[in-house]
PDB file of C-alpha atoms in Angstrom:
ATOM      1  CA  MET A   1     -66.396  43.230  36.002  1.00 49.00           C
ATOM      2  CA  PRO A   2     -62.839  44.261  36.929  1.00 57.00           C
ATOM      3  CA  LEU A   3     -61.384  42.708  40.050  1.00 70.00           C
ATOM      4  CA  THR A   4     -60.847  45.059  42.985  1.00 88.00           C
ATOM      5  CA  MET A   5     -58.723  43.504  45.701  1.00 96.00           C
ATOM      6  CA  ASN A   6     -59.846  43.832  49.310  1.00 97.00           C
ATOM      7  CA  ARG A   7     -57.070  45.402  51.390  1.00 98.00           C
ATOM      8  CA  GLU A   8     -58.885  45.142  54.749  1.00 98.00           C
ATOM      9  CA  VAL A   9     -59.914  41.498  55.225  1.00 98.00           C
ATOM     10  CA  PHE A  10     -61.677  39.724  58.052  1.00 98.00           C
ATOM     11  CA  ILE A  11     -61.299  35.998  58.647  1.00 99.00           C
ATOM     12  CA  THR A  12     -64.206  33.814  59.741  1.00 99.00           C
ATOM     13  CA  CYS A  13     -63.361  30.454  61.297  1.00 99.00           C
ATOM     14  CA  ALA A  14     -66.085  27.800  60.897  1.00 98.00           C
ATOM     15  CA  VAL A  15     -65.204  25.813  63.995  1.00 98.00           C
ATOM     16  CA  THR A  16     -66.941  22.420  63.784  1.00 98.00           C
ATOM     17  CA  GLY A  17     -69.975  22.303  61.437  1.00 95.00           C
ATOM     18  CA  SER A  18     -72.627  19.596  61.375  1.00 92.00           C
ATOM     19  CA  GLY A  19     -71.086  17.137  58.939  1.00 88.00           C
ATOM     20  CA  GLY A  20     -69.972  13.617  59.839  1.00 87.00           C
ATOM     21  CA  THR A  21     -66.356  14.633  60.444  1.00 92.00           C
ATOM     22  CA  GLN A  22     -66.207  13.943  64.179  1.00 92.00           C
ATOM     23  CA  ASP A  23     -64.487  10.565  63.733  1.00 92.00           C
ATOM     24  CA  ARG A  24     -62.180  11.648  60.898  1.00 95.00           C
ATOM     25  CA  SER A  25     -59.996  13.992  62.929  1.00 96.00           C
ATOM     26  CA  ARG A  26     -59.132  14.191  66.608  1.00 96.00           C
ATOM     27  CA  HIS A  27     -59.126  17.987  66.259  1.00 98.00           C
ATOM     28  CA  VAL A  28     -62.844  18.309  65.454  1.00 98.00           C
ATOM     29  CA  PRO A  29     -64.357  19.684  68.691  1.00 98.00           C
ATOM     30  CA  ARG A  30     -67.436  17.968  70.114  1.00 97.00           C
ATOM     31  CA  SER A  31     -68.367  19.300  73.545  1.00 98.00           C
ATOM     32  CA  PRO A  32     -69.334  22.928  74.174  1.00 98.00           C
ATOM     33  CA  LYS A  33     -66.077  23.338  76.123  1.00 98.00           C
ATOM     34  CA  GLU A  34     -64.004  21.983  73.222  1.00 98.00           C
ATOM     35  CA  ILE A  35     -65.890  24.106  70.670  1.00 98.00           C
ATOM     36  CA  ALA A  36     -65.408  27.266  72.721  1.00 98.00           C
ATOM     37  CA  GLU A  37     -61.728  26.532  73.324  1.00 98.00           C
ATOM     38  CA  SER A  38     -61.134  25.895  69.620  1.00 98.00           C
ATOM     39  CA  ALA A  39     -62.986  29.106  68.748  1.00 98.00           C
ATOM     40  CA  ILE A  40     -60.884  31.103  71.202  1.00 98.00           C
ATOM     41  CA  ALA A  41     -57.681  29.592  69.802  1.00 98.00           C
ATOM     42  CA  ALA A  42     -58.809  30.551  66.295  1.00 98.00           C
ATOM     43  CA  ALA A  43     -59.466  34.106  67.478  1.00 98.00           C
ATOM     44  CA  LYS A  44     -55.993  34.319  68.991  1.00 98.00           C
ATOM     45  CA  ALA A  45     -54.610  33.163  65.626  1.00 98.00           C
ATOM     46  CA  GLY A  46     -56.344  36.019  63.801  1.00 98.00           C
ATOM     47  CA  ALA A  47     -60.002  35.107  63.217  1.00 98.00           C
ATOM     48  CA  ALA A  48     -62.258  38.108  63.803  1.00 98.00           C
ATOM     49  CA  VAL A  49     -65.406  35.950  63.549  1.00 98.00           C
ATOM     50  CA  VAL A  50     -66.111  32.408  64.765  1.00 98.00           C
ATOM     51  CA  HIS A  51     -69.016  30.505  63.207  1.00 98.00           C
ATOM     52  CA  CYS A  52     -70.289  27.828  65.602  1.00 98.00           C
ATOM     53  CA  HIS A  53     -72.488  24.762  65.408  1.00 98.00           C
ATOM     54  CA  VAL A  54     -72.893  22.439  68.395  1.00 98.00           C
ATOM     55  CA  ARG A  55     -72.587  18.670  68.679  1.00 98.00           C
ATOM     56  CA  ASP A  56     -73.562  15.925  71.091  1.00 96.00           C
ATOM     57  CA  PRO A  57     -70.530  15.704  73.404  1.00 96.00           C
ATOM     58  CA  GLU A  58     -70.602  11.895  73.475  1.00 95.00           C
ATOM     59  CA  THR A  59     -71.295  10.967  69.854  1.00 94.00           C
ATOM     60  CA  GLY A  60     -70.137  14.090  68.049  1.00 95.00           C
ATOM     61  CA  LYS A  61     -73.350  14.111  66.015  1.00 94.00           C
ATOM     62  CA  PRO A  62     -74.939  17.484  65.200  1.00 94.00           C
ATOM     63  CA  SER A  63     -77.287  18.918  67.809  1.00 96.00           C
ATOM     64  CA  ARG A  64     -79.700  21.816  68.248  1.00 96.00           C
ATOM     65  CA  LYS A  65     -79.773  21.787  72.064  1.00 97.00           C
ATOM     66  CA  LEU A  66     -80.082  25.310  73.374  1.00 97.00           C
ATOM     67  CA  GLU A  67     -78.036  24.540  76.480  1.00 98.00           C
ATOM     68  CA  TYR A  68     -75.049  23.589  74.319  1.00 98.00           C
ATOM     69  CA  TYR A  69     -75.273  26.867  72.397  1.00 98.00           C
ATOM     70  CA  ARG A  70     -75.564  28.796  75.633  1.00 98.00           C
ATOM     71  CA  GLU A  71     -72.495  27.106  77.126  1.00 98.00           C
ATOM     72  CA  VAL A  72     -70.444  27.826  73.992  1.00 98.00           C
ATOM     73  CA  THR A  73     -71.602  31.448  74.048  1.00 98.00           C
ATOM     74  CA  GLU A  74     -70.895  31.974  77.729  1.00 98.00           C
ATOM     75  CA  ARG A  75     -67.448  30.385  77.540  1.00 98.00           C
ATOM     76  CA  ILE A  76     -66.471  32.592  74.600  1.00 98.00           C
ATOM     77  CA  ARG A  77     -67.964  35.750  76.133  1.00 98.00           C
ATOM     78  CA  ASP A  78     -66.338  35.050  79.522  1.00 97.00           C
ATOM     79  CA  SER A  79     -62.869  34.579  78.002  1.00 97.00           C
ATOM     80  CA  ASP A  80     -60.380  37.431  77.765  1.00 95.00           C
ATOM     81  CA  THR A  81     -60.202  36.967  73.974  1.00 98.00           C
ATOM     82  CA  ASP A  82     -62.422  39.225  71.899  1.00 98.00           C
ATOM     83  CA  VAL A  83     -64.144  37.702  68.864  1.00 98.00           C
ATOM     84  CA  VAL A  84     -67.371  38.232  66.929  1.00 98.00           C
ATOM     85  CA  LEU A  85     -69.766  35.321  67.547  1.00 98.00           C
ATOM     86  CA  ASN A  86     -71.703  33.868  64.604  1.00 98.00           C
ATOM     87  CA  LEU A  87     -74.152  31.045  65.422  1.00 98.00           C
ATOM     88  CA  THR A  88     -75.671  28.790  62.800  1.00 98.00           C
ATOM     89  CA  ALA A  89     -79.427  28.731  62.333  1.00 97.00           C
ATOM     90  CA  GLY A  90     -79.243  26.115  59.606  1.00 92.00           C
ATOM     91  CA  MET A  91     -80.405  23.176  61.678  1.00 92.00           C
ATOM     92  CA  GLY A  92     -84.007  22.002  61.787  1.00 94.00           C
ATOM     93  CA  GLY A  93     -84.714  21.885  58.064  1.00 94.00           C
ATOM     94  CA  ASP A  94     -83.479  18.395  57.232  1.00 93.00           C
ATOM     95  CA  ILE A  95     -85.593  15.840  55.366  1.00 93.00           C
ATOM     96  CA  TYR A  96     -84.410  12.282  54.805  1.00 91.00           C
ATOM     97  CA  PHE A  97     -86.471   9.958  52.618  1.00 89.00           C
ATOM     98  CA  GLU A  98     -86.253   6.197  52.995  1.00 86.00           C
ATOM     99  CA  GLY A  99     -85.625   5.231  49.389  1.00 84.00           C
ATOM    100  CA  THR A 100     -87.451   6.257  46.232  1.00 86.00           C
ATOM    101  CA  GLU A 101     -90.629   4.181  46.519  1.00 86.00           C
ATOM    102  CA  ASP A 102     -92.126   5.846  49.601  1.00 84.00           C
ATOM    103  CA  MET A 103     -91.701   9.554  48.959  1.00 85.00           C
ATOM    104  CA  GLY A 104     -94.912  10.453  50.778  1.00 84.00           C
ATOM    105  CA  ARG A 105     -93.300   9.731  54.152  1.00 84.00           C
ATOM    106  CA  ILE A 106     -90.183  11.331  55.599  1.00 86.00           C
ATOM    107  CA  GLY A 107     -87.711   9.053  57.330  1.00 86.00           C
ATOM    108  CA  PRO A 108     -86.896   8.923  61.049  1.00 89.00           C
ATOM    109  CA  ARG A 109     -83.548  10.707  60.628  1.00 89.00           C
ATOM    110  CA  SER A 110     -85.376  13.856  59.514  1.00 92.00           C
ATOM    111  CA  ASP A 111     -85.236  16.938  61.722  1.00 93.00           C
ATOM    112  CA  MET A 112     -87.894  19.516  60.894  1.00 94.00           C
ATOM    113  CA  ALA A 113     -88.637  22.396  63.259  1.00 96.00           C
ATOM    114  CA  GLY A 114     -90.713  25.550  63.124  1.00 97.00           C
ATOM    115  CA  ALA A 115     -89.276  29.049  62.880  1.00 97.00           C
ATOM    116  CA  THR A 116     -89.538  29.762  66.613  1.00 97.00           C
ATOM    117  CA  GLU A 117     -87.569  26.630  67.490  1.00 97.00           C
ATOM    118  CA  ARG A 118     -84.987  27.159  64.738  1.00 97.00           C
ATOM    119  CA  VAL A 119     -84.022  30.586  66.069  1.00 98.00           C
ATOM    120  CA  ALA A 120     -84.575  30.026  69.815  1.00 98.00           C
ATOM    121  CA  HIS A 121     -80.839  29.752  70.530  1.00 98.00           C
ATOM    122  CA  VAL A 122     -80.176  32.932  68.541  1.00 98.00           C
ATOM    123  CA  VAL A 123     -82.809  34.878  70.511  1.00 98.00           C
ATOM    124  CA  GLU A 124     -81.450  33.631  73.851  1.00 98.00           C
ATOM    125  CA  CYS A 125     -77.697  33.716  73.170  1.00 98.00           C
ATOM    126  CA  ARG A 126     -77.709  37.046  71.261  1.00 98.00           C
ATOM    127  CA  PRO A 127     -74.656  36.565  69.040  1.00 98.00           C
ATOM    128  CA  GLU A 128     -73.608  39.428  66.812  1.00 98.00           C
ATOM    129  CA  ILE A 129     -74.327  37.337  63.684  1.00 98.00           C
ATOM    130  CA  CYS A 130     -76.357  34.266  62.751  1.00 98.00           C
ATOM    131  CA  THR A 131     -76.681  32.451  59.441  1.00 98.00           C
ATOM    132  CA  LEU A 132     -79.663  32.166  57.112  1.00 98.00           C
ATOM    133  CA  ASP A 133     -79.354  29.476  54.400  1.00 98.00           C
ATOM    134  CA  CYS A 134     -81.129  31.245  51.559  1.00 97.00           C
ATOM    135  CA  GLY A 135     -82.567  28.279  49.691  1.00 95.00           C
ATOM    136  CA  THR A 136     -83.522  24.619  49.516  1.00 96.00           C
ATOM    137  CA  MET A 137     -81.062  22.185  47.935  1.00 95.00           C
ATOM    138  CA  ASN A 138     -79.948  18.590  47.573  1.00 94.00           C
ATOM    139  CA  PHE A 139     -76.801  17.641  49.473  1.00 86.00           C
ATOM    140  CA  ASN A 140     -74.349  14.850  48.714  1.00 79.00           C
ATOM    141  CA  GLU A 141     -76.624  12.115  50.030  1.00 78.00           C
ATOM    142  CA  ALA A 142     -79.056  10.058  47.991  1.00 79.00           C
ATOM    143  CA  ASP A 143     -82.268  11.013  49.753  1.00 87.00           C
ATOM    144  CA  TYR A 144     -81.499  14.127  51.842  1.00 90.00           C
ATOM    145  CA  VAL A 145     -82.854  17.620  51.207  1.00 94.00           C
ATOM    146  CA  MET A 146     -81.987  20.830  53.086  1.00 94.00           C
ATOM    147  CA  VAL A 147     -85.329  22.634  53.280  1.00 96.00           C
ATOM    148  CA  ASN A 148     -85.597  26.426  53.518  1.00 97.00           C
ATOM    149  CA  THR A 149     -88.799  27.696  51.925  1.00 97.00           C
ATOM    150  CA  PRO A 150     -89.234  31.420  51.162  1.00 97.00           C
ATOM    151  CA  GLY A 151     -91.928  31.630  53.825  1.00 98.00           C
ATOM    152  CA  MET A 152     -89.719  30.014  56.454  1.00 98.00           C
ATOM    153  CA  LEU A 153     -86.801  32.291  55.549  1.00 98.00           C
ATOM    154  CA  ARG A 154     -88.950  35.403  55.849  1.00 98.00           C
ATOM    155  CA  ASP A 155     -90.230  34.277  59.252  1.00 98.00           C
ATOM    156  CA  MET A 156     -86.779  33.371  60.575  1.00 98.00           C
ATOM    157  CA  ALA A 157     -85.205  36.573  59.256  1.00 98.00           C
ATOM    158  CA  LYS A 158     -87.813  38.735  60.957  1.00 98.00           C
ATOM    159  CA  ARG A 159     -87.173  36.978  64.268  1.00 98.00           C
ATOM    160  CA  MET A 160     -83.390  37.339  63.895  1.00 98.00           C
ATOM    161  CA  THR A 161     -83.695  41.046  63.150  1.00 98.00           C
ATOM    162  CA  ALA A 162     -86.114  41.592  66.048  1.00 98.00           C
ATOM    163  CA  ALA A 163     -83.515  39.968  68.317  1.00 98.00           C
ATOM    164  CA  GLY A 164     -80.913  42.507  67.178  1.00 98.00           C
ATOM    165  CA  VAL A 165     -78.750  39.943  65.378  1.00 98.00           C
ATOM    166  CA  ARG A 166     -77.101  40.617  62.002  1.00 98.00           C
ATOM    167  CA  ILE A 167     -77.996  38.042  59.358  1.00 98.00           C
ATOM    168  CA  GLU A 168     -75.261  36.337  57.353  1.00 98.00           C
ATOM    169  CA  ILE A 169     -76.873  35.018  54.180  1.00 98.00           C
ATOM    170  CA  GLU A 170     -75.405  31.675  53.159  1.00 98.00           C
ATOM    171  CA  ALA A 171     -75.685  31.317  49.382  1.00 98.00           C
ATOM    172  CA  PHE A 172     -74.971  27.901  47.882  1.00 97.00           C
ATOM    173  CA  ASP A 173     -75.968  28.845  44.332  1.00 97.00           C
ATOM    174  CA  THR A 174     -76.921  31.854  42.220  1.00 97.00           C
ATOM    175  CA  GLY A 175     -80.638  31.300  42.832  1.00 97.00           C
ATOM    176  CA  HIS A 176     -80.014  31.742  46.551  1.00 98.00           C
ATOM    177  CA  LEU A 177     -78.549  35.167  45.834  1.00 98.00           C
ATOM    178  CA  TRP A 178     -81.609  35.983  43.727  1.00 98.00           C
ATOM    179  CA  LEU A 179     -83.890  35.177  46.661  1.00 98.00           C
ATOM    180  CA  ALA A 180     -81.627  37.057  49.081  1.00 98.00           C
ATOM    181  CA  LYS A 181     -81.847  40.188  46.937  1.00 98.00           C
ATOM    182  CA  GLU A 182     -85.636  39.947  47.042  1.00 98.00           C
ATOM    183  CA  LEU A 183     -85.609  39.612  50.853  1.00 98.00           C
ATOM    184  CA  VAL A 184     -83.367  42.678  51.113  1.00 98.00           C
ATOM    185  CA  LYS A 185     -85.652  44.580  48.723  1.00 98.00           C
ATOM    186  CA  GLU A 186     -88.639  43.681  50.916  1.00 97.00           C
ATOM    187  CA  GLY A 187     -86.790  44.925  53.995  1.00 97.00           C
ATOM    188  CA  VAL A 188     -86.840  41.482  55.594  1.00 97.00           C
ATOM    189  CA  ILE A 189     -83.026  41.435  55.678  1.00 98.00           C
ATOM    190  CA  PRO A 190     -81.779  44.876  56.786  1.00 97.00           C
ATOM    191  CA  GLU A 191     -78.589  46.638  55.771  1.00 97.00           C
ATOM    192  CA  PRO A 192     -75.659  46.357  56.043  1.00 98.00           C
ATOM    193  CA  VAL A 193     -76.050  43.079  54.172  1.00 98.00           C
ATOM    194  CA  LEU A 194     -73.576  40.241  54.748  1.00 98.00           C
ATOM    195  CA  VAL A 195     -73.348  37.172  52.514  1.00 98.00           C
ATOM    196  CA  GLN A 196     -71.198  34.037  52.519  1.00 98.00           C
ATOM    197  CA  LEU A 197     -70.562  32.411  49.125  1.00 98.00           C
ATOM    198  CA  CYS A 198     -70.439  28.644  49.701  1.00 98.00           C
ATOM    199  CA  MET A 199     -68.496  26.989  46.883  1.00 98.00           C
ATOM    200  CA  GLY A 200     -68.088  23.324  46.072  1.00 97.00           C
ATOM    201  CA  VAL A 201     -70.806  21.972  48.370  1.00 95.00           C
ATOM    202  CA  PRO A 202     -72.513  19.093  46.516  1.00 93.00           C
ATOM    203  CA  TRP A 203     -74.937  19.866  44.870  1.00 94.00           C
ATOM    204  CA  GLY A 204     -74.734  23.604  44.991  1.00 96.00           C
ATOM    205  CA  ALA A 205     -72.402  25.902  43.079  1.00 97.00           C
ATOM    206  CA  PRO A 206     -69.250  24.039  41.953  1.00 97.00           C
ATOM    207  CA  ASP A 207     -65.953  25.590  42.967  1.00 96.00           C
ATOM    208  CA  ASP A 208     -64.582  26.287  39.494  1.00 96.00           C
ATOM    209  CA  LEU A 209     -63.562  29.901  38.924  1.00 95.00           C
ATOM    210  CA  ASN A 210     -66.171  30.596  36.242  1.00 96.00           C
ATOM    211  CA  THR A 211     -68.994  29.703  38.627  1.00 97.00           C
ATOM    212  CA  TYR A 212     -67.254  31.561  41.448  1.00 97.00           C
ATOM    213  CA  MET A 213     -67.095  34.755  39.432  1.00 95.00           C
ATOM    214  CA  ALA A 214     -70.752  34.328  38.482  1.00 96.00           C
ATOM    215  CA  MET A 215     -71.507  34.266  42.211  1.00 97.00           C
ATOM    216  CA  VAL A 216     -69.267  37.268  42.908  1.00 97.00           C
ATOM    217  CA  ASN A 217     -70.802  39.238  40.053  1.00 95.00           C
ATOM    218  CA  ASN A 218     -74.272  38.583  41.476  1.00 96.00           C
ATOM    219  CA  VAL A 219     -73.417  40.182  44.834  1.00 97.00           C
ATOM    220  CA  PRO A 220     -74.852  43.713  44.791  1.00 97.00           C
ATOM    221  CA  ALA A 221     -72.544  46.670  45.264  1.00 94.00           C
ATOM    222  CA  GLY A 222     -72.451  47.682  48.901  1.00 95.00           C
ATOM    223  CA  TRP A 223     -72.959  44.200  50.312  1.00 98.00           C
ATOM    224  CA  HIS A 224     -70.222  42.704  52.466  1.00 98.00           C
ATOM    225  CA  TRP A 225     -69.225  39.214  51.421  1.00 98.00           C
ATOM    226  CA  SER A 226     -66.941  36.291  52.137  1.00 98.00           C
ATOM    227  CA  ALA A 227     -66.289  33.053  50.296  1.00 98.00           C
ATOM    228  CA  PHE A 228     -65.008  29.573  51.005  1.00 98.00           C
ATOM    229  CA  ALA A 229     -64.485  26.239  49.300  1.00 98.00           C
ATOM    230  CA  LEU A 230     -64.148  22.736  50.693  1.00 97.00           C
ATOM    231  CA  GLY A 231     -61.159  20.501  51.282  1.00 96.00           C
ATOM    232  CA  ARG A 232     -57.976  21.085  49.316  1.00 96.00           C
ATOM    233  CA  HIS A 233     -59.481  24.169  47.683  1.00 97.00           C
ATOM    234  CA  GLN A 234     -59.912  25.983  51.005  1.00 98.00           C
ATOM    235  CA  MET A 235     -56.632  27.911  50.873  1.00 98.00           C
ATOM    236  CA  PRO A 236     -56.742  28.747  47.144  1.00 98.00           C
ATOM    237  CA  TYR A 237     -60.126  30.314  47.827  1.00 98.00           C
ATOM    238  CA  VAL A 238     -58.596  32.490  50.538  1.00 98.00           C
ATOM    239  CA  ALA A 239     -56.535  34.108  47.792  1.00 98.00           C
ATOM    240  CA  ALA A 240     -59.431  34.107  45.321  1.00 97.00           C
ATOM    241  CA  ALA A 241     -61.755  35.857  47.775  1.00 98.00           C
ATOM    242  CA  VAL A 242     -59.273  38.595  48.633  1.00 98.00           C
ATOM    243  CA  ILE A 243     -58.355  39.214  44.991  1.00 97.00           C
ATOM    244  CA  ALA A 244     -62.034  39.458  44.024  1.00 96.00           C
ATOM    245  CA  GLY A 245     -62.773  41.966  46.797  1.00 97.00           C
ATOM    246  CA  GLY A 246     -64.156  39.768  49.553  1.00 98.00           C
ATOM    247  CA  ASN A 247     -63.364  38.342  52.958  1.00 98.00           C
ATOM    248  CA  VAL A 248     -62.434  34.751  53.795  1.00 98.00           C
ATOM    249  CA  ARG A 249     -63.638  31.730  55.721  1.00 98.00           C
ATOM    250  CA  VAL A 250     -61.572  28.742  56.822  1.00 98.00           C
ATOM    251  CA  GLY A 251     -62.012  26.093  59.513  1.00 98.00           C
ATOM    252  CA  LEU A 252     -62.662  22.456  60.272  1.00 98.00           C
ATOM    253  CA  GLU A 253     -66.282  22.657  59.143  1.00 98.00           C
ATOM    254  CA  ASP A 254     -64.993  22.878  55.572  1.00 98.00           C
ATOM    255  CA  ASN A 255     -61.563  21.209  55.583  1.00 98.00           C
ATOM    256  CA  LEU A 256     -59.688  18.874  57.949  1.00 98.00           C
ATOM    257  CA  TRP A 257     -56.208  19.079  56.427  1.00 98.00           C
ATOM    258  CA  LEU A 258     -53.281  21.477  56.800  1.00 97.00           C
ATOM    259  CA  ASP A 259     -51.108  19.596  54.314  1.00 96.00           C
ATOM    260  CA  LYS A 260     -51.300  16.197  52.660  1.00 94.00           C
ATOM    261  CA  GLY A 261     -51.476  13.668  55.489  1.00 95.00           C
ATOM    262  CA  VAL A 262     -51.369  16.380  58.191  1.00 97.00           C
ATOM    263  CA  LEU A 263     -54.578  17.016  60.136  1.00 98.00           C
ATOM    264  CA  ALA A 264     -55.192  20.665  60.975  1.00 98.00           C
ATOM    265  CA  THR A 265     -56.466  22.567  63.964  1.00 98.00           C
ATOM    266  CA  ASN A 266     -58.685  25.581  63.518  1.00 98.00           C
ATOM    267  CA  ALA A 267     -55.913  27.868  64.737  1.00 98.00           C
ATOM    268  CA  GLN A 268     -53.480  26.464  62.159  1.00 98.00           C
ATOM    269  CA  LEU A 269     -55.953  27.026  59.328  1.00 98.00           C
ATOM    270  CA  VAL A 270     -56.505  30.619  60.466  1.00 98.00           C
ATOM    271  CA  GLU A 271     -52.762  31.229  60.721  1.00 98.00           C
ATOM    272  CA  ARG A 272     -52.227  29.964  57.172  1.00 98.00           C
ATOM    273  CA  ALA A 273     -55.090  32.090  55.851  1.00 98.00           C
ATOM    274  CA  ALA A 274     -53.644  35.159  57.581  1.00 98.00           C
ATOM    275  CA  THR A 275     -50.258  34.500  55.977  1.00 98.00           C
ATOM    276  CA  ILE A 276     -51.838  34.284  52.512  1.00 98.00           C
ATOM    277  CA  ILE A 277     -53.781  37.499  53.074  1.00 98.00           C
ATOM    278  CA  GLU A 278     -50.721  39.389  54.288  1.00 98.00           C
ATOM    279  CA  ASN A 279     -48.540  38.048  51.490  1.00 98.00           C
ATOM    280  CA  LEU A 280     -51.064  39.467  49.024  1.00 97.00           C
ATOM    281  CA  GLY A 281     -50.475  42.876  50.593  1.00 97.00           C
ATOM    282  CA  ALA A 282     -53.726  43.046  52.560  1.00 98.00           C
ATOM    283  CA  ARG A 283     -54.300  43.452  56.295  1.00 98.00           C
ATOM    284  CA  VAL A 284     -56.251  41.141  58.613  1.00 98.00           C
ATOM    285  CA  ILE A 285     -58.702  43.280  60.571  1.00 98.00           C
ATOM    286  CA  THR A 286     -59.842  42.925  64.165  1.00 98.00           C
ATOM    287  CA  PRO A 287     -63.181  42.018  65.775  1.00 98.00           C
ATOM    288  CA  ALA A 288     -63.683  45.665  66.758  1.00 98.00           C
ATOM    289  CA  GLU A 289     -63.204  46.740  63.144  1.00 98.00           C
ATOM    290  CA  VAL A 290     -65.690  44.107  61.950  1.00 98.00           C
ATOM    291  CA  ARG A 291     -68.259  45.336  64.467  1.00 98.00           C
ATOM    292  CA  ALA A 292     -67.830  48.894  63.220  1.00 98.00           C
ATOM    293  CA  ARG A 293     -68.058  47.819  59.566  1.00 98.00           C
ATOM    294  CA  LEU A 294     -71.164  45.646  60.015  1.00 98.00           C
ATOM    295  CA  LYS A 295     -72.817  47.721  62.773  1.00 98.00           C
ATOM    296  CA  LEU A 296     -72.722  44.886  65.286  1.00 98.00           C
ATOM    297  CA  GLU A 297     -73.337  44.992  69.016  1.00 97.00           C
ATOM    298  CA  LYS A 298     -71.583  42.640  71.420  1.00 97.00           C
ATOM    299  CA  ARG A 299     -74.057  41.442  74.062  1.00 96.00           C
ATOM    300  CA  ALA A 300     -74.293  38.842  76.786  1.00 94.00           C
ATOM    301  CA  PRO A 301     -76.927  36.100  76.541  1.00 96.00           C
ATOM    302  CA  VAL A 302     -80.399  36.779  77.920  1.00 94.00           C
ATOM    303  CA  ALA A 303     -80.318  36.379  81.699  1.00 89.00           C
ATOM    304  CA  LYS A 304     -81.795  33.143  82.987  1.00 80.00           C
TER     305      LYS A 304
END
């Protein structure tokens, strides 16, 4: 497959994530106010889309509290900075086992929720986009599994679509793309289709270029896609995504560092990504252009 560079690129900033990074950098936002402010700063730096998780304001640990999502949404919507809002729906499918001798019982750290609960914040907050992790996989912990069964994904996707929210498929391996194509074929995920290629997340697709191109080559023609990699490979993958015809994602969810020994802010990571994109001869597009491309509608949260 010949490479066709993307000349009109949108940047997604993944603002805070759900990983245990809250004590590794003072720039990782915790409270809804901090998350919204960091998202707005990223938008001012050139991000057309902000992808938001929420955290417990005191501990920084990941949370699914609807009131936190609503506060983040309202603060971003009420600001004078336009940006496309993308809320995660990846929480609520986490199984932790307590060692290998008692696999019939899930551990107390597990967080398993039904489809209604997993998308409740999406239905109420009405972002333009929300994520759908298109598969079950092991993560880089001994006894942790991210659980997303085909039945659960179908149920969640139908609820997201009924709420008028565009689905961003998160694909961590080629099998996830295989399932996503089936869901699109079934009409469960409507067009235009948007997919995020997640590279280098243990133990999904490694971030070597051969695997990356296998992922790219498995994205159907006509789909809109972005890609990212973790840590020190974040910025090289900005260039790789643009050159291969995609869009880009950066942010503190995936990487804490601007340079060796220099902790980054979300705005700084977006600014660097924009510089790379422009130096390649491409243009960073606006939130309004992303909405037109992906047929998105900007809406306020459901009234209380």
